[in-house]
Amino acid sequence: MSVEVYLNRNIKEIITEFPKIEGILDEYSIGCGTCGEGLCLLKDILEIHYLEEDLETELMARISQVIYPDNQTTFPKSERKPHGKNEIKYSPPMKKMVNEHVLIKRWVALIPKVIEHIDLETKEGLQLINDGIDFIRNYADKYHHAKEEDEAFKYFDEYLHIIKVIKNDHIKVRGHVKAMLQAISNKDKNSLVKHLKSYSKILPEHINKEDEILYPWMDRNLSTTQVGQLHSKFNEIDDKYGEAPKKYRAFIEKLEENYN
Ligand SMILES: [Fe+2]
Ligand SMILES: [Fe+2]
């Protein structure tokens, strides 16, 4: 099979045929083996992960050695757009979303303590867990995801694998939140803990995918005009939410103070 055929093949299939490739990709922090979707084509992976040029050449040489152990076949060089992964320079709207992730990560870091203090029997205990879920639903989901799903993604084909992967993460998170609310109303502490833990496992990986892969990729593929449009849309969203984000920041700060 020619190299072009492999570039256009689904990575899961390639890994099934050549299991060694999973480990090689892993060495370059490309976790396709453990990715739940695995829908990307080999060429998409190169475009999405956007390794530095020499690293990409090295990676492709190693992959071709596995596929064609007997002869030296090289993959054609992929087309490259400015700036590599090492110094991520975000456009202002992407930077805004990266900054919002910082607060979300601070919340995720607090979850083990929140779990330790879960009390579904007292008013204070319920207040704390409900405030936490309110943060997830209204800050992380509505306010932040509104920027991703309702605005930024609109510029891209919804069937692109990278968009699907991110949207599927959002769907999973919403599922856990729904289950948390159900657990609270059933006073089922075990189930609440289980879903909080699953949530806090998905979120850091999700945020990394966005900060390191999705947002730089979007920046490379949006025109300057589109970035400008996105920026003003985001400002409109911020205006609409007014003081609410401040309230959520205060909630996180208070919790940090209480637990540290
Ligand atoms: Fe997201
Ligand atoms: Fe995000």
PDB file of C-alpha atoms and ligand atoms in Angstrom:
ATOM      1  CA  MET A   1       0.000   0.000   0.000  1.00  0.00           C
ATOM      2  CA  SER A   2       1.331   3.458  -0.804  1.00  0.00           C
ATOM      3  CA  VAL A   3       2.137   6.009   1.881  1.00  0.00           C
ATOM      4  CA  GLU A   4      -0.709   8.245   0.706  1.00  0.00           C
ATOM      5  CA  VAL A   5      -3.161   5.463   1.441  1.00  0.00           C
ATOM      6  CA  TYR A   6      -1.864   5.274   5.018  1.00  0.00           C
ATOM      7  CA  LEU A   7      -2.146   9.037   5.434  1.00  0.00           C
ATOM      8  CA  ASN A   8      -5.820   8.716   4.588  1.00  0.00           C
ATOM      9  CA  ARG A   9      -6.476   5.784   6.882  1.00  0.00           C
ATOM     10  CA  ASN A  10      -8.112   5.860  10.275  1.00  0.00           C
ATOM     11  CA  ILE A  11      -5.471   5.770  13.008  1.00  0.00           C
ATOM     12  CA  LYS A  12      -7.258   3.065  15.025  1.00  0.00           C
ATOM     13  CA  GLU A  13      -7.096   0.769  12.007  1.00  0.00           C
ATOM     14  CA  ILE A  14      -3.419   1.527  11.509  1.00  0.00           C
ATOM     15  CA  ILE A  15      -2.724   0.797  15.187  1.00  0.00           C
ATOM     16  CA  THR A  16      -4.664  -2.464  14.974  1.00  0.00           C
ATOM     17  CA  GLU A  17      -2.560  -3.514  12.012  1.00  0.00           C
ATOM     18  CA  PHE A  18       0.716  -2.191  13.470  1.00  0.00           C
ATOM     19  CA  PRO A  19       0.373  -2.127  17.280  1.00  0.00           C
ATOM     20  CA  LYS A  20       3.905  -0.723  17.677  1.00  0.00           C
ATOM     21  CA  ILE A  21       2.718   2.583  16.235  1.00  0.00           C
ATOM     22  CA  GLU A  22       0.613   3.280  19.336  1.00  0.00           C
ATOM     23  CA  GLY A  23       3.750   3.363  21.501  1.00  0.00           C
ATOM     24  CA  ILE A  24       5.587   5.521  19.013  1.00  0.00           C
ATOM     25  CA  LEU A  25       2.753   8.067  18.914  1.00  0.00           C
ATOM     26  CA  ASP A  26       2.692   8.038  22.703  1.00  0.00           C
ATOM     27  CA  GLU A  27       6.328   9.063  22.823  1.00  0.00           C
ATOM     28  CA  TYR A  28       5.322  12.217  20.954  1.00  0.00           C
ATOM     29  CA  SER A  29       2.429  12.799  23.414  1.00  0.00           C
ATOM     30  CA  ILE A  30      -0.111  11.768  20.817  1.00  0.00           C
ATOM     31  CA  GLY A  31      -2.432   9.536  22.790  1.00  0.00           C
ATOM     32  CA  CYS A  32      -4.446   7.999  19.949  1.00  0.00           C
ATOM     33  CA  GLY A  33      -4.365   4.535  21.480  1.00  0.00           C
ATOM     34  CA  THR A  34      -6.315   5.691  24.518  1.00  0.00           C
ATOM     35  CA  CYS A  35      -8.485   8.243  22.721  1.00  0.00           C
ATOM     36  CA  GLY A  36     -12.082   7.063  22.972  1.00  0.00           C
ATOM     37  CA  GLU A  37     -12.900   8.310  19.497  1.00  0.00           C
ATOM     38  CA  GLY A  38      -9.975   7.243  17.352  1.00  0.00           C
ATOM     39  CA  LEU A  39     -11.699   8.547  14.265  1.00  0.00           C
ATOM     40  CA  CYS A  40      -8.819  10.674  13.044  1.00  0.00           C
ATOM     41  CA  LEU A  41      -6.938   9.878   9.875  1.00  0.00           C
ATOM     42  CA  LEU A  42      -3.162   9.746  10.104  1.00  0.00           C
ATOM     43  CA  LYS A  43      -2.911  12.990   8.136  1.00  0.00           C
ATOM     44  CA  ASP A  44      -5.402  14.709  10.501  1.00  0.00           C
ATOM     45  CA  ILE A  45      -3.223  13.750  13.427  1.00  0.00           C
ATOM     46  CA  LEU A  46      -0.254  15.457  11.850  1.00  0.00           C
ATOM     47  CA  GLU A  47      -2.282  18.560  11.218  1.00  0.00           C
ATOM     48  CA  ILE A  48      -3.995  18.627  14.594  1.00  0.00           C
ATOM     49  CA  HIS A  49      -1.012  17.837  16.830  1.00  0.00           C
ATOM     50  CA  TYR A  50       1.293  19.978  14.759  1.00  0.00           C
ATOM     51  CA  LEU A  51       4.660  18.813  16.026  1.00  0.00           C
ATOM     52  CA  GLU A  52       7.736  20.838  15.286  1.00  0.00           C
ATOM     53  CA  GLU A  53       8.959  20.147  11.787  1.00  0.00           C
ATOM     54  CA  ASP A  54      11.944  17.953  12.634  1.00  0.00           C
ATOM     55  CA  LEU A  55       9.965  16.013  15.233  1.00  0.00           C
ATOM     56  CA  GLU A  56       7.281  15.338  12.657  1.00  0.00           C
ATOM     57  CA  THR A  57       9.858  14.126  10.135  1.00  0.00           C
ATOM     58  CA  GLU A  58      11.359  11.847  12.775  1.00  0.00           C
ATOM     59  CA  LEU A  59       7.946  10.514  13.827  1.00  0.00           C
ATOM     60  CA  MET A  60       6.937   9.787  10.238  1.00  0.00           C
ATOM     61  CA  ALA A  61      10.257   8.069   9.548  1.00  0.00           C
ATOM     62  CA  ARG A  62       9.669   5.793  12.544  1.00  0.00           C
ATOM     63  CA  ILE A  63       6.116   5.037  11.463  1.00  0.00           C
ATOM     64  CA  SER A  64       7.240   4.216   7.949  1.00  0.00           C
ATOM     65  CA  GLN A  65       9.899   1.878   9.360  1.00  0.00           C
ATOM     66  CA  VAL A  66       7.151  -0.066  11.103  1.00  0.00           C
ATOM     67  CA  ILE A  67       4.911  -0.163   8.049  1.00  0.00           C
ATOM     68  CA  TYR A  68       7.683  -0.867   5.527  1.00  0.00           C
ATOM     69  CA  PRO A  69      10.439  -2.622   7.502  1.00  0.00           C
ATOM     70  CA  ASP A  70      12.206  -3.760   4.355  1.00  0.00           C
ATOM     71  CA  ASN A  71      12.510  -0.586   2.382  1.00  0.00           C
ATOM     72  CA  GLN A  72      13.099   3.066   3.029  1.00  0.00           C
ATOM     73  CA  THR A  73       9.811   4.792   2.266  1.00  0.00           C
ATOM     74  CA  THR A  74       9.286   8.367   3.336  1.00  0.00           C
ATOM     75  CA  PHE A  75       6.028  10.150   3.826  1.00  0.00           C
ATOM     76  CA  PRO A  76       5.590  13.390   1.923  1.00  0.00           C
ATOM     77  CA  LYS A  77       6.121  16.478   4.073  1.00  0.00           C
ATOM     78  CA  SER A  78       2.885  17.985   5.311  1.00  0.00           C
ATOM     79  CA  GLU A  79       2.035  21.572   4.545  1.00  0.00           C
ATOM     80  CA  ARG A  80       2.940  23.828   7.438  1.00  0.00           C
ATOM     81  CA  LYS A  81       1.394  27.051   8.631  1.00  0.00           C
ATOM     82  CA  PRO A  82       3.188  29.560  10.869  1.00  0.00           C
ATOM     83  CA  HIS A  83       4.137  28.969  14.490  1.00  0.00           C
ATOM     84  CA  GLY A  84       4.754  25.653  16.123  1.00  0.00           C
ATOM     85  CA  LYS A  85       3.471  24.067  19.280  1.00  0.00           C
ATOM     86  CA  ASN A  86       6.264  25.074  21.606  1.00  0.00           C
ATOM     87  CA  GLU A  87       5.424  28.705  21.786  1.00  0.00           C
ATOM     88  CA  ILE A  88       1.682  28.824  21.581  1.00  0.00           C
ATOM     89  CA  LYS A  89       0.652  32.331  20.713  1.00  0.00           C
ATOM     90  CA  TYR A  90      -3.077  32.514  21.135  1.00  0.00           C
ATOM     91  CA  SER A  91      -5.248  35.086  19.433  1.00  0.00           C
ATOM     92  CA  PRO A  92      -7.160  37.282  21.938  1.00  0.00           C
ATOM     93  CA  PRO A  93     -10.389  35.211  21.832  1.00  0.00           C
ATOM     94  CA  MET A  94      -8.503  31.925  22.294  1.00  0.00           C
ATOM     95  CA  LYS A  95      -6.495  33.487  25.108  1.00  0.00           C
ATOM     96  CA  LYS A  96      -9.746  34.442  26.801  1.00  0.00           C
ATOM     97  CA  MET A  97     -10.872  30.817  26.753  1.00  0.00           C
ATOM     98  CA  VAL A  98      -7.478  29.603  27.984  1.00  0.00           C
ATOM     99  CA  ASN A  99      -7.826  32.027  30.905  1.00  0.00           C
ATOM    100  CA  GLU A 100     -11.288  30.703  31.708  1.00  0.00           C
ATOM    101  CA  HIS A 101      -9.810  27.206  31.841  1.00  0.00           C
ATOM    102  CA  VAL A 102      -7.514  28.387  34.632  1.00  0.00           C
ATOM    103  CA  LEU A 103     -10.481  28.988  36.947  1.00  0.00           C
ATOM    104  CA  ILE A 104     -12.053  25.680  35.909  1.00  0.00           C
ATOM    105  CA  LYS A 105      -8.784  23.884  36.716  1.00  0.00           C
ATOM    106  CA  ARG A 106      -8.720  25.553  40.136  1.00  0.00           C
ATOM    107  CA  TRP A 107     -12.190  24.114  40.745  1.00  0.00           C
ATOM    108  CA  VAL A 108     -11.101  20.642  39.605  1.00  0.00           C
ATOM    109  CA  ALA A 109      -8.139  20.843  41.989  1.00  0.00           C
ATOM    110  CA  LEU A 110     -10.586  21.455  44.844  1.00  0.00           C
ATOM    111  CA  ILE A 111     -12.772  18.446  44.091  1.00  0.00           C
ATOM    112  CA  PRO A 112     -10.869  15.939  46.304  1.00  0.00           C
ATOM    113  CA  LYS A 113     -11.467  18.262  49.274  1.00  0.00           C
ATOM    114  CA  VAL A 114     -15.072  18.789  48.264  1.00  0.00           C
ATOM    115  CA  ILE A 115     -15.504  15.007  48.167  1.00  0.00           C
ATOM    116  CA  GLU A 116     -13.964  14.700  51.643  1.00  0.00           C
ATOM    117  CA  HIS A 117     -16.493  17.184  52.976  1.00  0.00           C
ATOM    118  CA  ILE A 118     -19.604  15.930  51.221  1.00  0.00           C
ATOM    119  CA  ASP A 119     -22.576  16.074  53.532  1.00  0.00           C
ATOM    120  CA  LEU A 120     -25.977  15.599  51.987  1.00  0.00           C
ATOM    121  CA  GLU A 121     -27.771  15.814  55.319  1.00  0.00           C
ATOM    122  CA  THR A 122     -27.089  19.403  56.354  1.00  0.00           C
ATOM    123  CA  LYS A 123     -28.121  22.668  54.770  1.00  0.00           C
ATOM    124  CA  GLU A 124     -24.478  23.843  54.590  1.00  0.00           C
ATOM    125  CA  GLY A 125     -23.347  20.595  53.035  1.00  0.00           C
ATOM    126  CA  LEU A 126     -26.026  20.769  50.365  1.00  0.00           C
ATOM    127  CA  GLN A 127     -25.267  24.414  49.734  1.00  0.00           C
ATOM    128  CA  LEU A 128     -21.605  23.636  49.046  1.00  0.00           C
ATOM    129  CA  ILE A 129     -22.244  20.831  46.602  1.00  0.00           C
ATOM    130  CA  ASN A 130     -25.025  22.738  44.859  1.00  0.00           C
ATOM    131  CA  ASP A 131     -22.752  25.769  44.486  1.00  0.00           C
ATOM    132  CA  GLY A 132     -20.080  23.526  42.970  1.00  0.00           C
ATOM    133  CA  ILE A 133     -22.530  22.063  40.485  1.00  0.00           C
ATOM    134  CA  ASP A 134     -23.808  25.560  39.736  1.00  0.00           C
ATOM    135  CA  PHE A 135     -20.208  26.524  38.873  1.00  0.00           C
ATOM    136  CA  ILE A 136     -19.919  23.556  36.504  1.00  0.00           C
ATOM    137  CA  ARG A 137     -23.256  24.221  34.834  1.00  0.00           C
ATOM    138  CA  ASN A 138     -23.229  27.955  34.582  1.00  0.00           C
ATOM    139  CA  TYR A 139     -19.579  28.968  34.424  1.00  0.00           C
ATOM    140  CA  ALA A 140     -17.826  25.998  32.847  1.00  0.00           C
ATOM    141  CA  ASP A 141     -20.698  24.870  30.688  1.00  0.00           C
ATOM    142  CA  LYS A 142     -23.015  27.738  29.799  1.00  0.00           C
ATOM    143  CA  TYR A 143     -20.659  30.702  29.947  1.00  0.00           C
ATOM    144  CA  HIS A 144     -17.493  29.008  28.696  1.00  0.00           C
ATOM    145  CA  HIS A 145     -18.890  26.332  26.424  1.00  0.00           C
ATOM    146  CA  ALA A 146     -21.175  28.933  24.864  1.00  0.00           C
ATOM    147  CA  LYS A 147     -18.009  30.460  23.448  1.00  0.00           C
ATOM    148  CA  GLU A 148     -16.760  27.148  22.173  1.00  0.00           C
ATOM    149  CA  GLU A 149     -19.846  25.441  20.834  1.00  0.00           C
ATOM    150  CA  ASP A 150     -22.090  28.365  19.962  1.00  0.00           C
ATOM    151  CA  GLU A 151     -19.415  30.627  18.507  1.00  0.00           C
ATOM    152  CA  ALA A 152     -15.959  29.228  17.731  1.00  0.00           C
ATOM    153  CA  PHE A 153     -17.135  25.851  16.391  1.00  0.00           C
ATOM    154  CA  LYS A 154     -19.544  27.602  14.028  1.00  0.00           C
ATOM    155  CA  TYR A 155     -16.596  28.394  11.767  1.00  0.00           C
ATOM    156  CA  PHE A 156     -15.782  24.735  11.282  1.00  0.00           C
ATOM    157  CA  ASP A 157     -17.441  21.673   9.855  1.00  0.00           C
ATOM    158  CA  GLU A 158     -19.228  19.940  12.721  1.00  0.00           C
ATOM    159  CA  TYR A 159     -18.236  16.572  11.278  1.00  0.00           C
ATOM    160  CA  LEU A 160     -14.506  17.236  11.662  1.00  0.00           C
ATOM    161  CA  HIS A 161     -13.072  14.669  14.027  1.00  0.00           C
ATOM    162  CA  ILE A 162     -11.418  17.180  16.288  1.00  0.00           C
ATOM    163  CA  ILE A 163     -14.709  19.022  16.810  1.00  0.00           C
ATOM    164  CA  LYS A 164     -16.550  15.752  17.405  1.00  0.00           C
ATOM    165  CA  VAL A 165     -14.022  14.644  20.036  1.00  0.00           C
ATOM    166  CA  ILE A 166     -14.390  17.900  21.953  1.00  0.00           C
ATOM    167  CA  LYS A 167     -18.180  17.907  21.672  1.00  0.00           C
ATOM    168  CA  ASN A 168     -18.323  14.326  22.894  1.00  0.00           C
ATOM    169  CA  ASP A 169     -16.335  15.356  25.971  1.00  0.00           C
ATOM    170  CA  HIS A 170     -18.896  18.099  26.612  1.00  0.00           C
ATOM    171  CA  ILE A 171     -21.705  15.565  26.285  1.00  0.00           C
ATOM    172  CA  LYS A 172     -19.971  13.225  28.752  1.00  0.00           C
ATOM    173  CA  VAL A 173     -19.519  16.068  31.237  1.00  0.00           C
ATOM    174  CA  ARG A 174     -23.200  17.002  30.978  1.00  0.00           C
ATOM    175  CA  GLY A 175     -24.084  13.368  31.621  1.00  0.00           C
ATOM    176  CA  HIS A 176     -22.035  13.359  34.816  1.00  0.00           C
ATOM    177  CA  VAL A 177     -23.614  16.606  35.982  1.00  0.00           C
ATOM    178  CA  LYS A 178     -27.074  15.178  35.410  1.00  0.00           C
ATOM    179  CA  ALA A 179     -26.105  12.103  37.397  1.00  0.00           C
ATOM    180  CA  MET A 180     -24.695  14.303  40.207  1.00  0.00           C
ATOM    181  CA  LEU A 181     -27.992  16.152  40.502  1.00  0.00           C
ATOM    182  CA  GLN A 182     -29.855  12.847  40.574  1.00  0.00           C
ATOM    183  CA  ALA A 183     -27.477  11.558  43.252  1.00  0.00           C
ATOM    184  CA  ILE A 184     -28.104  14.634  45.396  1.00  0.00           C
ATOM    185  CA  SER A 185     -31.843  14.244  45.176  1.00  0.00           C
ATOM    186  CA  ASN A 186     -31.517  10.537  46.064  1.00  0.00           C
ATOM    187  CA  LYS A 187     -29.080  11.399  48.867  1.00  0.00           C
ATOM    188  CA  ASP A 188     -26.769   8.880  47.242  1.00  0.00           C
ATOM    189  CA  LYS A 189     -23.311   9.930  48.353  1.00  0.00           C
ATOM    190  CA  ASN A 190     -21.493   7.068  46.590  1.00  0.00           C
ATOM    191  CA  SER A 191     -22.949   7.908  43.243  1.00  0.00           C
ATOM    192  CA  LEU A 192     -22.213  11.609  43.727  1.00  0.00           C
ATOM    193  CA  VAL A 193     -18.582  10.828  44.553  1.00  0.00           C
ATOM    194  CA  LYS A 194     -18.318   8.496  41.564  1.00  0.00           C
ATOM    195  CA  HIS A 195     -19.523  11.150  39.122  1.00  0.00           C
ATOM    196  CA  LEU A 196     -17.446  13.923  40.676  1.00  0.00           C
ATOM    197  CA  LYS A 197     -14.398  11.717  40.257  1.00  0.00           C
ATOM    198  CA  SER A 198     -15.219  10.898  36.641  1.00  0.00           C
ATOM    199  CA  TYR A 199     -15.774  14.571  35.974  1.00  0.00           C
ATOM    200  CA  SER A 200     -12.455  15.533  37.503  1.00  0.00           C
ATOM    201  CA  LYS A 201     -10.716  12.905  35.417  1.00  0.00           C
ATOM    202  CA  ILE A 202     -12.199  14.060  32.097  1.00  0.00           C
ATOM    203  CA  LEU A 203     -11.745  17.782  32.656  1.00  0.00           C
ATOM    204  CA  PRO A 204      -7.944  18.157  32.819  1.00  0.00           C
ATOM    205  CA  GLU A 205      -7.503  15.986  29.722  1.00  0.00           C
ATOM    206  CA  HIS A 206     -10.242  17.935  27.976  1.00  0.00           C
ATOM    207  CA  ILE A 207      -8.673  21.282  28.830  1.00  0.00           C
ATOM    208  CA  ASN A 208      -5.263  20.099  27.632  1.00  0.00           C
ATOM    209  CA  LYS A 209      -6.768  18.997  24.338  1.00  0.00           C
ATOM    210  CA  GLU A 210      -8.282  22.432  23.917  1.00  0.00           C
ATOM    211  CA  ASP A 211      -5.313  24.507  25.089  1.00  0.00           C
ATOM    212  CA  GLU A 212      -2.685  22.549  23.232  1.00  0.00           C
ATOM    213  CA  ILE A 213      -4.467  21.181  20.217  1.00  0.00           C
ATOM    214  CA  LEU A 214      -7.881  22.638  19.466  1.00  0.00           C
ATOM    215  CA  TYR A 215      -7.309  26.349  20.067  1.00  0.00           C
ATOM    216  CA  PRO A 216      -3.955  26.563  18.229  1.00  0.00           C
ATOM    217  CA  TRP A 217      -5.509  24.598  15.381  1.00  0.00           C
ATOM    218  CA  MET A 218      -8.495  26.958  15.264  1.00  0.00           C
ATOM    219  CA  ASP A 219      -6.136  29.928  15.299  1.00  0.00           C
ATOM    220  CA  ARG A 220      -4.212  28.500  12.354  1.00  0.00           C
ATOM    221  CA  ASN A 221      -7.398  27.994  10.396  1.00  0.00           C
ATOM    222  CA  LEU A 222      -9.358  31.161  11.119  1.00  0.00           C
ATOM    223  CA  SER A 223      -8.839  34.300   9.063  1.00  0.00           C
ATOM    224  CA  THR A 224      -7.953  37.562  10.796  1.00  0.00           C
ATOM    225  CA  THR A 225     -11.487  38.800  10.127  1.00  0.00           C
ATOM    226  CA  GLN A 226     -12.974  35.692  11.722  1.00  0.00           C
ATOM    227  CA  VAL A 227     -10.734  36.049  14.777  1.00  0.00           C
ATOM    228  CA  GLY A 228     -11.949  39.652  15.078  1.00  0.00           C
ATOM    229  CA  GLN A 229     -15.580  38.567  14.799  1.00  0.00           C
ATOM    230  CA  LEU A 230     -15.037  35.927  17.427  1.00  0.00           C
ATOM    231  CA  HIS A 231     -13.421  38.425  19.733  1.00  0.00           C
ATOM    232  CA  SER A 232     -16.363  40.804  19.538  1.00  0.00           C
ATOM    233  CA  LYS A 233     -18.827  37.923  19.986  1.00  0.00           C
ATOM    234  CA  PHE A 234     -16.970  36.892  23.128  1.00  0.00           C
ATOM    235  CA  ASN A 235     -17.118  40.448  24.421  1.00  0.00           C
ATOM    236  CA  GLU A 236     -20.877  40.417  23.827  1.00  0.00           C
ATOM    237  CA  ILE A 237     -21.162  37.182  25.812  1.00  0.00           C
ATOM    238  CA  ASP A 238     -19.123  38.695  28.630  1.00  0.00           C
ATOM    239  CA  ASP A 239     -21.379  41.767  28.647  1.00  0.00           C
ATOM    240  CA  LYS A 240     -24.434  39.560  28.761  1.00  0.00           C
ATOM    241  CA  TYR A 241     -23.122  37.655  31.781  1.00  0.00           C
ATOM    242  CA  GLY A 242     -22.163  40.884  33.543  1.00  0.00           C
ATOM    243  CA  GLU A 243     -20.973  40.299  37.102  1.00  0.00           C
ATOM    244  CA  ALA A 244     -21.718  36.556  37.134  1.00  0.00           C
ATOM    245  CA  PRO A 245     -18.172  35.372  36.295  1.00  0.00           C
ATOM    246  CA  LYS A 246     -16.877  37.445  39.231  1.00  0.00           C
ATOM    247  CA  LYS A 247     -19.300  35.647  41.520  1.00  0.00           C
ATOM    248  CA  TYR A 248     -17.879  32.304  40.381  1.00  0.00           C
ATOM    249  CA  ARG A 249     -14.313  33.478  40.868  1.00  0.00           C
ATOM    250  CA  ALA A 250     -15.219  34.547  44.400  1.00  0.00           C
ATOM    251  CA  PHE A 251     -16.743  31.113  45.041  1.00  0.00           C
ATOM    252  CA  ILE A 252     -13.506  29.374  44.013  1.00  0.00           C
ATOM    253  CA  GLU A 253     -11.337  31.770  46.031  1.00  0.00           C
ATOM    254  CA  LYS A 254     -13.465  31.289  49.143  1.00  0.00           C
ATOM    255  CA  LEU A 255     -13.277  27.519  48.793  1.00  0.00           C
ATOM    256  CA  GLU A 256      -9.500  27.643  48.376  1.00  0.00           C
ATOM    257  CA  GLU A 257      -9.263  29.770  51.472  1.00  0.00           C
ATOM    258  CA  ASN A 258     -11.406  27.351  53.460  1.00  0.00           C
ATOM    259  CA  TYR A 259      -9.469  24.288  52.428  1.00  0.00           C
ATOM    260  CA  ASN A 260      -5.908  25.564  52.380  1.00  0.00           C
TER     261      ASN A 260
HETATM  262 FE    FE B   1     -14.582  22.369  26.148  1.00  0.00          FE
HETATM  263 FE    FE B   2     -12.893  24.788  27.135  1.00  0.00          FE
END
